[in-house]
Tab-separated table of C-alpha atoms in Angstrom:
chain	number	residue	atom	x	y	z
A	197	MET	CA	59.966	-21.821	-14.889
A	198	LYS	CA	57.202	-19.901	-13.348
A	199	VAL	CA	57.729	-16.542	-12.630
A	200	LYS	CA	55.380	-13.795	-11.011
A	201	LYS	CA	55.689	-9.955	-9.344
A	202	TYR	CA	54.319	-9.560	-6.261
A	203	MET	CA	53.632	-6.013	-4.569
A	204	ALA	CA	53.495	-5.912	-0.920
A	205	SER	CA	53.922	-3.081	1.908
A	206	SER	CA	57.060	-4.889	3.516
A	207	MET	CA	59.722	-7.602	2.505
A	208	PRO	CA	58.712	-10.311	5.364
A	209	GLU	CA	55.069	-9.906	3.507
A	210	ALA	CA	55.857	-10.529	0.083
A	211	MET	CA	57.964	-13.418	1.234
A	212	SER	CA	55.065	-14.788	2.667
A	213	MET	CA	53.009	-14.419	-0.183
A	214	ILE	CA	55.608	-15.834	-2.227
A	215	ARG	CA	55.814	-18.820	-0.063
A	216	LYS	CA	52.270	-19.263	0.011
A	217	GLU	CA	51.912	-19.547	-3.993
A	218	LEU	CA	54.923	-21.009	-5.343
A	219	GLY	CA	56.229	-22.739	-2.144
A	220	ASN	CA	59.946	-23.123	-0.491
A	221	ASP	CA	61.619	-23.614	-3.445
A	222	ALA	CA	61.252	-19.954	-4.885
A	223	VAL	CA	64.398	-17.748	-5.632
A	224	ILE	CA	63.691	-14.024	-5.501
A	225	LEU	CA	65.104	-12.365	-8.942
A	226	ASN	CA	64.756	-8.951	-8.131
A	227	SER	CA	63.035	-6.636	-5.599
A	228	ARG	CA	62.790	-3.132	-5.273
A	229	VAL	CA	61.007	-0.322	-3.323
A	230	VAL	CA	58.264	1.380	-5.417
A	231	GLN	CA	55.613	4.263	-5.170
A	232	THR	CA	51.865	3.311	-5.173
A	233	GLY	CA	48.696	4.827	-4.885
A	234	GLY	CA	48.058	8.232	-4.451
A	235	LEU	CA	45.585	11.112	-6.364
A	236	PHE	CA	46.845	13.309	-8.634
A	237	GLY	CA	51.043	12.311	-7.651
A	238	LEU	CA	50.349	12.774	-4.095
A	239	PHE	CA	49.727	10.772	-0.929
A	240	ARG	CA	51.949	7.792	-2.485
A	241	LYS	CA	53.255	5.215	-0.263
A	242	LYS	CA	56.150	3.186	-0.466
A	243	SER	CA	55.618	-0.832	-1.478
A	244	MET	CA	58.038	-3.870	-2.161
A	245	GLU	CA	57.771	-4.770	-5.434
A	246	VAL	CA	59.402	-8.490	-5.900
A	247	ILE	CA	60.007	-10.786	-8.536
A	248	ALA	CA	60.101	-14.236	-7.912
A	249	ALA	CA	60.817	-17.806	-10.001
A	250	VAL	CA	60.049	-21.261	-9.046
A	251	ASP	CA	61.166	-24.142	-11.476
A	252	SER	CA	57.667	-25.453	-12.937
A	253	ARG	CA	58.765	-28.721	-14.157
A	254	PRO	CA	56.264	-31.305	-12.722
A	255	ALA	CA	57.569	-33.910	-10.641
A	256	THR	CA	57.861	-37.483	-11.675
A	257	VAL	CA	54.944	-39.637	-10.347
A	258	GLU	CA	54.810	-43.019	-9.897
A	259	LYS	CA	52.114	-44.648	-11.354
A	260	LYS	CA	49.100	-46.321	-8.970
A	261	ARG	CA	50.033	-50.428	-8.912
A	262	PRO	CA	48.478	-52.685	-6.591
A	263	LYS	CA	49.160	-51.990	-2.876
A	264	GLU	CA	51.250	-55.770	-3.181
A	265	GLN	CA	53.078	-54.911	-6.063
A	266	ARG	CA	54.200	-51.342	-4.422
A	267	SER	CA	55.376	-53.124	-1.024
A	268	ALA	CA	57.144	-55.571	-2.941
A	269	SER	CA	58.945	-53.615	-4.954
A	270	LEU	CA	59.799	-50.842	-2.208
A	271	PRO	CA	63.225	-52.585	-1.386
A	272	LEU	CA	63.958	-51.962	-5.112
A	273	HIS	CA	63.703	-48.388	-5.309
A	274	PRO	CA	65.122	-46.190	-1.904
A	275	PRO	CA	64.259	-43.012	-1.556
A	276	VAL	CA	66.477	-40.840	-4.079
A	277	GLN	CA	69.492	-38.893	-1.589
A	278	LYS	CA	70.095	-35.227	-2.842
A	279	SER	CA	73.619	-34.659	-4.073
A	280	ASN	CA	76.143	-32.342	-1.734
A	281	ASP	CA	75.847	-29.952	-4.961
A	282	GLU	CA	71.996	-29.933	-4.537
A	283	ILE	CA	72.137	-29.316	-1.108
A	284	VAL	CA	74.602	-26.656	-1.796
A	285	HIS	CA	72.120	-25.077	-4.469
A	286	GLU	CA	69.335	-24.972	-2.118
A	287	ILE	CA	71.091	-23.301	0.368
A	288	ASN	CA	72.368	-20.585	-2.122
A	289	ASP	CA	68.717	-20.011	-3.083
A	290	LEU	CA	67.958	-19.335	0.581
A	291	LYS	CA	70.878	-17.015	1.393
A	292	LYS	CA	69.895	-15.045	-2.143
A	293	MET	CA	66.420	-14.496	-0.642
A	294	LEU	CA	67.463	-13.781	2.745
A	295	GLU	CA	69.529	-11.052	1.451
A	296	GLN	CA	66.917	-9.155	-0.211
A	297	LEU	CA	66.236	-8.249	2.941
A	298	THR	CA	68.730	-6.212	3.844
A	299	ILE	CA	66.776	-3.340	1.690
A	300	MET	CA	64.280	-3.417	4.705
A	301	LYS	CA	66.813	-0.716	5.703
A	302	HIS	CA	66.197	1.569	2.849
A	303	SER	CA	61.832	1.230	3.282
A	304	VAL	CA	60.419	2.956	5.905
A	305	ASN	CA	57.312	0.451	5.505
A	306	THR	CA	59.635	-2.465	6.392
A	307	LYS	CA	60.757	-3.751	9.548
A	308	LEU	CA	62.810	-6.115	11.136
A	309	PRO	CA	61.616	-9.456	13.176
A	310	VAL	CA	61.048	-8.278	16.910
A	311	ARG	CA	63.998	-10.291	18.391
A	312	VAL	CA	66.451	-9.723	15.479
A	313	ASP	CA	65.580	-5.723	15.759
A	314	GLN	CA	66.537	-5.871	19.525
A	315	ILE	CA	69.928	-7.117	19.174
A	316	ILE	CA	70.416	-4.701	16.168
A	317	LYS	CA	69.828	-2.041	18.692
A	318	LYS	CA	72.134	-3.333	20.974
A	319	LEU	CA	75.115	-2.640	18.623
A	320	GLN	CA	73.780	0.515	17.499
A	321	LEU	CA	74.019	1.683	21.196
A	322	GLN	CA	77.264	0.576	21.275
A	323	GLU	CA	77.885	2.938	18.029
A	324	ILE	CA	79.219	0.190	16.183
A	325	ASP	CA	79.730	1.550	12.287
A	326	GLN	CA	76.718	0.872	10.291
A	327	ASN	CA	78.872	-1.246	7.506
A	328	ILE	CA	79.577	-3.795	10.173
A	329	ILE	CA	75.659	-4.172	10.868
A	330	ASP	CA	75.026	-4.277	7.400
A	331	ARG	CA	77.189	-7.290	7.189
A	332	ILE	CA	75.375	-8.986	10.384
A	333	VAL	CA	71.851	-8.664	9.329
A	334	PRO	CA	71.559	-10.599	6.585
A	335	ALA	CA	73.769	-13.550	8.272
A	336	LEU	CA	71.866	-12.866	11.427
A	337	LEU	CA	68.141	-12.783	9.773
A	338	GLU	CA	69.423	-16.398	8.124
A	339	PHE	CA	69.703	-17.952	11.153
A	340	TYR	CA	66.665	-16.612	12.783
A	341	TYR	CA	64.413	-17.767	9.755
A	342	LEU	CA	66.036	-21.507	10.298
A	343	ASN	CA	65.023	-21.459	13.548
A	344	LYS	CA	62.235	-19.020	13.929
A	345	ALA	CA	60.088	-21.140	16.438
A	346	SER	CA	62.986	-21.837	18.723
A	347	ALA	CA	65.401	-18.975	18.325
A	348	THR	CA	65.255	-16.838	21.522
A	349	GLU	CA	67.242	-13.398	22.393
A	350	GLU	CA	69.738	-15.239	23.952
A	351	ASP	CA	70.316	-17.729	20.780
A	352	LEU	CA	70.975	-14.641	18.687
A	353	ILE	CA	73.054	-12.802	21.156
A	354	ASN	CA	75.218	-15.996	20.995
A	355	TRP	CA	74.787	-16.191	17.247
A	356	THR	CA	76.160	-12.727	16.929
A	357	LYS	CA	79.204	-13.492	19.217
A	358	LYS	CA	80.089	-16.174	17.368
A	359	TRP	CA	79.801	-14.249	14.014
A	360	MET	CA	81.959	-11.396	15.511
A	361	PHE	CA	84.310	-13.868	16.935
A	362	GLU	CA	85.046	-15.668	14.133
A	363	LYS	CA	85.551	-12.207	12.136
A	364	LEU	CA	87.852	-11.583	14.764
A	365	SER	CA	90.092	-14.475	14.973
A	366	PRO	CA	92.338	-14.003	11.981
A	367	ILE	CA	93.159	-10.582	13.026
A	368	GLU	CA	96.132	-10.381	15.349
A	369	PRO	CA	98.151	-9.819	17.687
A	370	PHE	CA	95.986	-10.070	20.717
A	371	GLY	CA	96.681	-10.870	24.134
A	372	GLY	CA	99.708	-8.581	25.223
A	373	ILE	CA	103.046	-8.785	25.048
A	374	ASP	CA	104.872	-12.257	23.695
A	375	PHE	CA	108.382	-11.579	24.513
A	376	THR	CA	109.436	-11.939	20.940
A	377	LYS	CA	110.120	-7.772	20.425
A	378	LYS	CA	112.494	-6.492	23.494
A	379	TYR	CA	112.109	-2.920	22.838
A	380	ILE	CA	108.051	-2.092	23.341
A	381	ASN	CA	106.974	1.257	22.409
A	382	VAL	CA	103.573	3.245	22.752
A	383	ILE	CA	102.983	6.143	20.545
A	384	GLY	CA	99.561	8.344	20.305
A	385	PRO	CA	98.024	11.664	20.718
A	386	THR	CA	98.248	13.987	24.435
A	387	GLY	CA	96.315	12.637	27.440
A	388	VAL	CA	95.250	9.266	26.330
A	389	GLY	CA	97.078	7.640	29.273
A	390	LYS	CA	100.476	6.442	27.532
A	391	THR	CA	103.000	6.692	30.932
A	392	THR	CA	100.567	5.070	33.173
A	393	THR	CA	99.880	2.420	30.834
A	394	LEU	CA	103.757	2.054	30.642
A	395	ALA	CA	103.743	1.829	34.452
A	396	LYS	CA	101.339	-0.979	34.288
A	397	ILE	CA	102.791	-2.841	31.509
A	398	ALA	CA	106.161	-2.725	33.307
A	399	ALA	CA	104.770	-4.094	36.536
A	400	LYS	CA	102.771	-6.870	34.948
A	401	CYS	CA	105.803	-7.744	32.867
A	402	MET	CA	107.660	-8.229	36.747
A	403	ILE	CA	105.147	-9.661	38.697
A	404	GLN	CA	103.685	-11.932	36.228
A	405	TYR	CA	106.531	-12.844	33.697
A	406	GLN	CA	109.654	-12.431	35.942
A	407	LYS	CA	111.014	-10.202	33.464
A	408	LYS	CA	113.873	-7.600	33.871
A	409	VAL	CA	112.354	-4.264	32.905
A	410	ALA	CA	113.831	-0.976	32.248
A	411	PHE	CA	111.962	2.700	31.129
A	412	ILE	CA	113.169	5.137	28.277
A	413	THR	CA	111.620	8.061	27.783
A	414	THR	CA	111.854	10.490	24.859
A	415	ASP	CA	108.941	12.860	26.249
A	416	THR	CA	111.260	15.546	26.996
A	417	TYR	CA	108.985	18.218	26.387
A	418	ARG	CA	106.951	18.089	29.865
A	419	ILE	CA	109.374	17.767	33.105
A	420	SER	CA	105.967	16.268	34.531
A	421	ALA	CA	106.262	13.608	32.237
A	422	ILE	CA	109.837	12.600	33.263
A	423	ASP	CA	109.098	13.070	36.884
A	424	GLN	CA	106.267	10.858	36.359
A	425	LEU	CA	108.097	8.158	34.948
A	426	LYS	CA	110.946	8.116	37.212
A	427	THR	CA	108.287	8.027	40.250
A	428	TYR	CA	107.100	4.702	38.482
A	429	ALA	CA	110.752	3.743	38.051
A	430	ASN	CA	111.637	3.968	41.588
A	431	ILE	CA	108.658	2.099	42.798
A	432	LEU	CA	109.625	-0.857	41.026
A	433	ASN	CA	113.141	-0.283	41.301
A	434	VAL	CA	113.929	-0.642	37.527
A	435	PRO	CA	116.487	1.620	35.372
A	436	ILE	CA	114.864	4.748	33.399
A	437	GLU	CA	117.268	6.546	30.973
A	438	VAL	CA	115.793	10.305	29.377
A	439	CYS	CA	116.788	10.511	26.115
A	440	TYR	CA	116.936	14.004	23.502
A	441	SER	CA	118.330	12.612	20.877
A	442	LYS	CA	118.618	9.651	18.642
A	443	GLU	CA	122.003	9.292	19.740
A	444	ASP	CA	120.893	9.093	23.291
A	445	VAL	CA	118.198	6.432	22.093
A	446	GLN	CA	121.233	4.540	20.799
A	447	ALA	CA	123.377	5.042	23.809
A	448	ALA	CA	120.046	3.777	25.809
A	449	ILE	CA	119.632	0.788	24.251
A	450	HIS	CA	123.375	-0.203	24.699
A	451	SER	CA	123.503	0.564	28.605
A	452	LEU	CA	120.622	-1.726	29.006
A	453	ALA	CA	121.045	-4.757	27.250
A	454	HIS	CA	120.774	-6.900	30.092
A	455	CYS	CA	117.266	-5.996	30.367
A	456	ASP	CA	114.347	-8.327	28.959
A	457	VAL	CA	111.984	-5.814	27.983
A	458	VAL	CA	112.677	-2.377	27.511
A	459	LEU	CA	109.593	0.346	27.588
A	460	ILE	CA	109.688	3.051	25.589
A	461	ASP	CA	107.576	6.129	26.585
A	462	THR	CA	107.250	9.293	23.813
A	463	ALA	CA	105.780	12.869	23.998
A	464	GLY	CA	102.370	13.293	23.702
A	465	ARG	CA	101.819	15.767	21.099
A	466	ASN	CA	99.050	16.915	19.184
A	467	PHE	CA	98.355	13.872	16.299
A	468	LYS	CA	97.800	16.849	13.495
A	469	GLU	CA	101.492	17.828	13.792
A	470	GLN	CA	103.201	15.650	10.652
A	471	GLN	CA	106.804	16.772	12.384
A	472	TYR	CA	106.256	14.793	15.355
A	473	VAL	CA	105.035	11.636	13.762
A	474	GLU	CA	108.658	12.391	11.920
A	475	GLU	CA	110.676	12.539	14.879
A	476	LEU	CA	109.307	9.202	16.316
A	477	LYS	CA	110.342	7.410	13.001
A	478	GLU	CA	113.913	8.745	13.128
A	479	MET	CA	114.018	8.184	17.049
A	480	PHE	CA	114.429	4.550	16.637
A	481	SER	CA	116.030	2.210	14.126
A	482	VAL	CA	115.644	-1.223	16.147
A	483	ASP	CA	112.739	-1.906	13.549
A	484	GLU	CA	113.304	-5.199	13.677
A	485	GLU	CA	113.106	-5.808	17.665
A	486	ILE	CA	110.208	-2.962	18.483
A	487	CYS	CA	106.908	-3.299	19.059
A	488	THR	CA	104.758	-0.195	18.590
A	489	PHE	CA	101.149	0.083	20.122
A	490	LEU	CA	99.158	3.264	19.437
A	491	VAL	CA	97.316	4.400	22.260
A	492	LEU	CA	93.894	5.155	22.189
A	493	SER	CA	91.094	6.440	24.693
A	494	LEU	CA	87.994	5.628	24.147
A	495	THR	CA	86.618	9.010	25.388
A	496	THR	CA	87.829	10.165	21.685
A	497	LYS	CA	85.563	10.718	18.922
A	498	MET	CA	85.239	7.506	16.506
A	499	GLN	CA	85.859	10.239	13.639
A	500	ASP	CA	89.144	11.594	15.682
A	501	MET	CA	90.620	7.774	16.529
A	502	LYS	CA	90.634	7.117	12.425
A	503	ALA	CA	92.338	10.312	11.684
A	504	ILE	CA	94.767	9.831	14.855
A	505	CYS	CA	95.739	6.235	13.280
A	506	GLU	CA	96.016	7.480	9.574
A	507	GLN	CA	98.233	10.504	10.960
A	508	PHE	CA	100.204	7.554	12.855
A	509	SER	CA	100.119	5.123	9.847
A	510	SER	CA	103.383	6.057	8.705
A	511	ALA	CA	105.132	4.871	11.687
A	512	PRO	CA	104.635	0.965	11.749
A	513	ILE	CA	102.003	-0.072	14.013
A	514	ASP	CA	101.636	-3.206	15.569
A	515	ALA	CA	98.368	-3.386	17.702
A	516	PHE	CA	96.155	-1.004	19.839
A	517	ILE	CA	95.934	-0.346	23.469
A	518	PHE	CA	92.412	1.029	24.535
A	519	THR	CA	92.857	3.327	27.344
A	520	LYS	CA	89.652	4.600	29.811
A	521	LEU	CA	87.231	1.790	29.189
A	522	ASP	CA	85.702	2.924	32.865
A	523	GLU	CA	85.009	6.527	31.680
A	524	THR	CA	82.619	5.312	28.789
A	525	SER	CA	79.486	3.096	28.672
A	526	THR	CA	80.039	2.710	24.635
A	527	TYR	CA	82.792	-0.018	23.198
A	528	GLY	CA	81.690	-0.278	19.720
A	529	ALA	CA	84.863	1.818	18.682
A	530	ILE	CA	87.073	-0.872	19.702
A	531	LEU	CA	85.453	-3.298	16.855
A	532	ASN	CA	84.946	-0.471	14.668
A	533	MET	CA	89.053	0.433	14.614
A	534	ILE	CA	90.203	-3.906	14.511
A	535	PHE	CA	87.837	-4.192	11.412
A	536	ALA	CA	89.080	-0.908	10.122
A	537	TYR	CA	92.797	-0.797	10.080
A	538	GLU	CA	93.050	-4.958	10.428
A	539	LYS	CA	94.831	-4.765	13.921
A	540	GLY	CA	94.631	-6.476	17.095
A	541	VAL	CA	94.384	-5.117	20.510
A	542	GLY	CA	97.258	-5.535	23.412
A	543	TYR	CA	96.049	-4.032	26.198
A	544	MET	CA	92.701	-2.530	27.836
A	545	THR	CA	92.822	-0.312	30.852
A	546	ASN	CA	89.713	0.578	33.044
A	547	GLY	CA	91.332	2.975	35.705
A	548	GLN	CA	94.359	4.638	37.424
A	549	ASN	CA	95.325	1.444	39.255
A	550	VAL	CA	98.906	0.596	38.995
A	551	PRO	CA	98.969	-2.478	37.689
A	552	ASP	CA	95.482	-3.589	38.147
A	553	ASP	CA	94.008	-1.643	35.974
A	554	LEU	CA	95.330	-3.408	32.787
A	555	ALA	CA	93.940	-6.519	31.425
A	556	GLU	CA	95.739	-8.364	28.321
A	557	ALA	CA	92.933	-7.768	25.298
A	558	SER	CA	90.823	-11.169	23.720
A	559	GLN	CA	88.162	-11.430	20.859
A	560	GLU	CA	86.109	-13.056	23.477
A	561	GLN	CA	86.593	-9.749	26.022
A	562	ILE	CA	86.098	-7.431	23.192
A	563	VAL	CA	82.933	-9.483	21.887
A	564	ASN	CA	81.487	-9.387	25.481
A	565	LEU	CA	81.776	-5.856	25.890
A	566	MET	CA	79.763	-5.122	22.587
A	567	PHE	CA	77.186	-6.333	24.967
A	568	GLY	CA	77.993	-4.701	28.049
A	569	GLU	CA	79.726	-7.562	29.421
A	570	MET	CA	82.563	-6.269	31.381
C-alpha cells in the first residue's frame, strides 16, 4: 500500500492533489488542521494535513498476443464483474473521504462548494439546529460530488428535502386526530393560543368528520378564558362542562359519554411552576383514552421551547401543536423539536380565524416550510 502526506490550504484542494497523484481509489486515513509558515511564531496560517493511501499492488496485465489470437480468446474470458461486497467497499471508502469534509467548519480557510453553501445558508436562516445541519452536510456533499456536473440548486434542495422526509418518516404521530382516543387534551404555557386552537379542532371534527363534539375546561383561573370557550361552544352548538376539581372532571366525563370527541382546555400558567404540571397529571385518570398535545408558539425562543417541553414531560405528551406560523418567518424550531424529542406534530395554525387557520400537519408540509414554502 502506498501512503503519502499532503499539505493544502483547504480540504477540496487536498482531495484534488490526492486524486491527481493516487487516483480515485485513494482512501483518506487521517486529516487535521495545522499551523504553517510564519516568523518567530507569528503570522502563521491554518492548513490541512491529509494522509492518504492507495493499494499499490499492480493490476494483472495480459501479455501481448497476436491480434487474431486475442480476438479468438475474447469470448472465453469475459470482463470480470465486481462483486456486491467490492462495490459496497468502494462506496464506503468514498463516504469516508467525504465525511472528512465535515472538518471544514473548523477551518477558516476551507469553504463548502458554492451551491452546497447556498443550501446550508437557507437552513441556517430557518434557525435549524447546527447538529442537524452537521448531519446533512456530509450526505449532501456526497450527493454533490457524485453529481457535480449536473446537480443544480434545485436538485440539491430536492435531495435535502428527501433526506429530511426520510428522517421524519419513522416519527409519529402526524396528521391531527385519528379518533382512536376520545379525549383530546391540550396543554402548554399561557399565551400560545390553546383555547382558539381547541375551537378550530372542534369545528374541523364537526364539519369535516361529522363527529359529536363537547368541551371540558379546567381553566378556572381566568373568567375570560371560560367565557371565550363558552362563546365557541354556543356558536358550534356543543355542550361544555366547567371543572374545578378531579371529581368535576369525572362527572363531566360521565355526562358527555354520548359524544365522539371531548376536547379539554387547560389553564395557561407559567410553565416554570411545577405545581401546575402536577395538577394537570392529577386531574385526569383516563390515560388509556386521552391524547395530549403540547401547544407551542413559534414566536417563543428555542431555548424556552425546550424548557417548556422538559417541564411538561412528566405529563405524557403524544404530539406537538405549533401556533402563530403567521407571526414569524423562521420555522426551524419545528424540525428542532421533532428531532430533539422524537414526537410528531398534530396541527399547525397560522391565524385567528376559526376554523380556517388550522392545518393537519404532515412531514411534507414541515419539510417545505424549511425552504420557505407555505
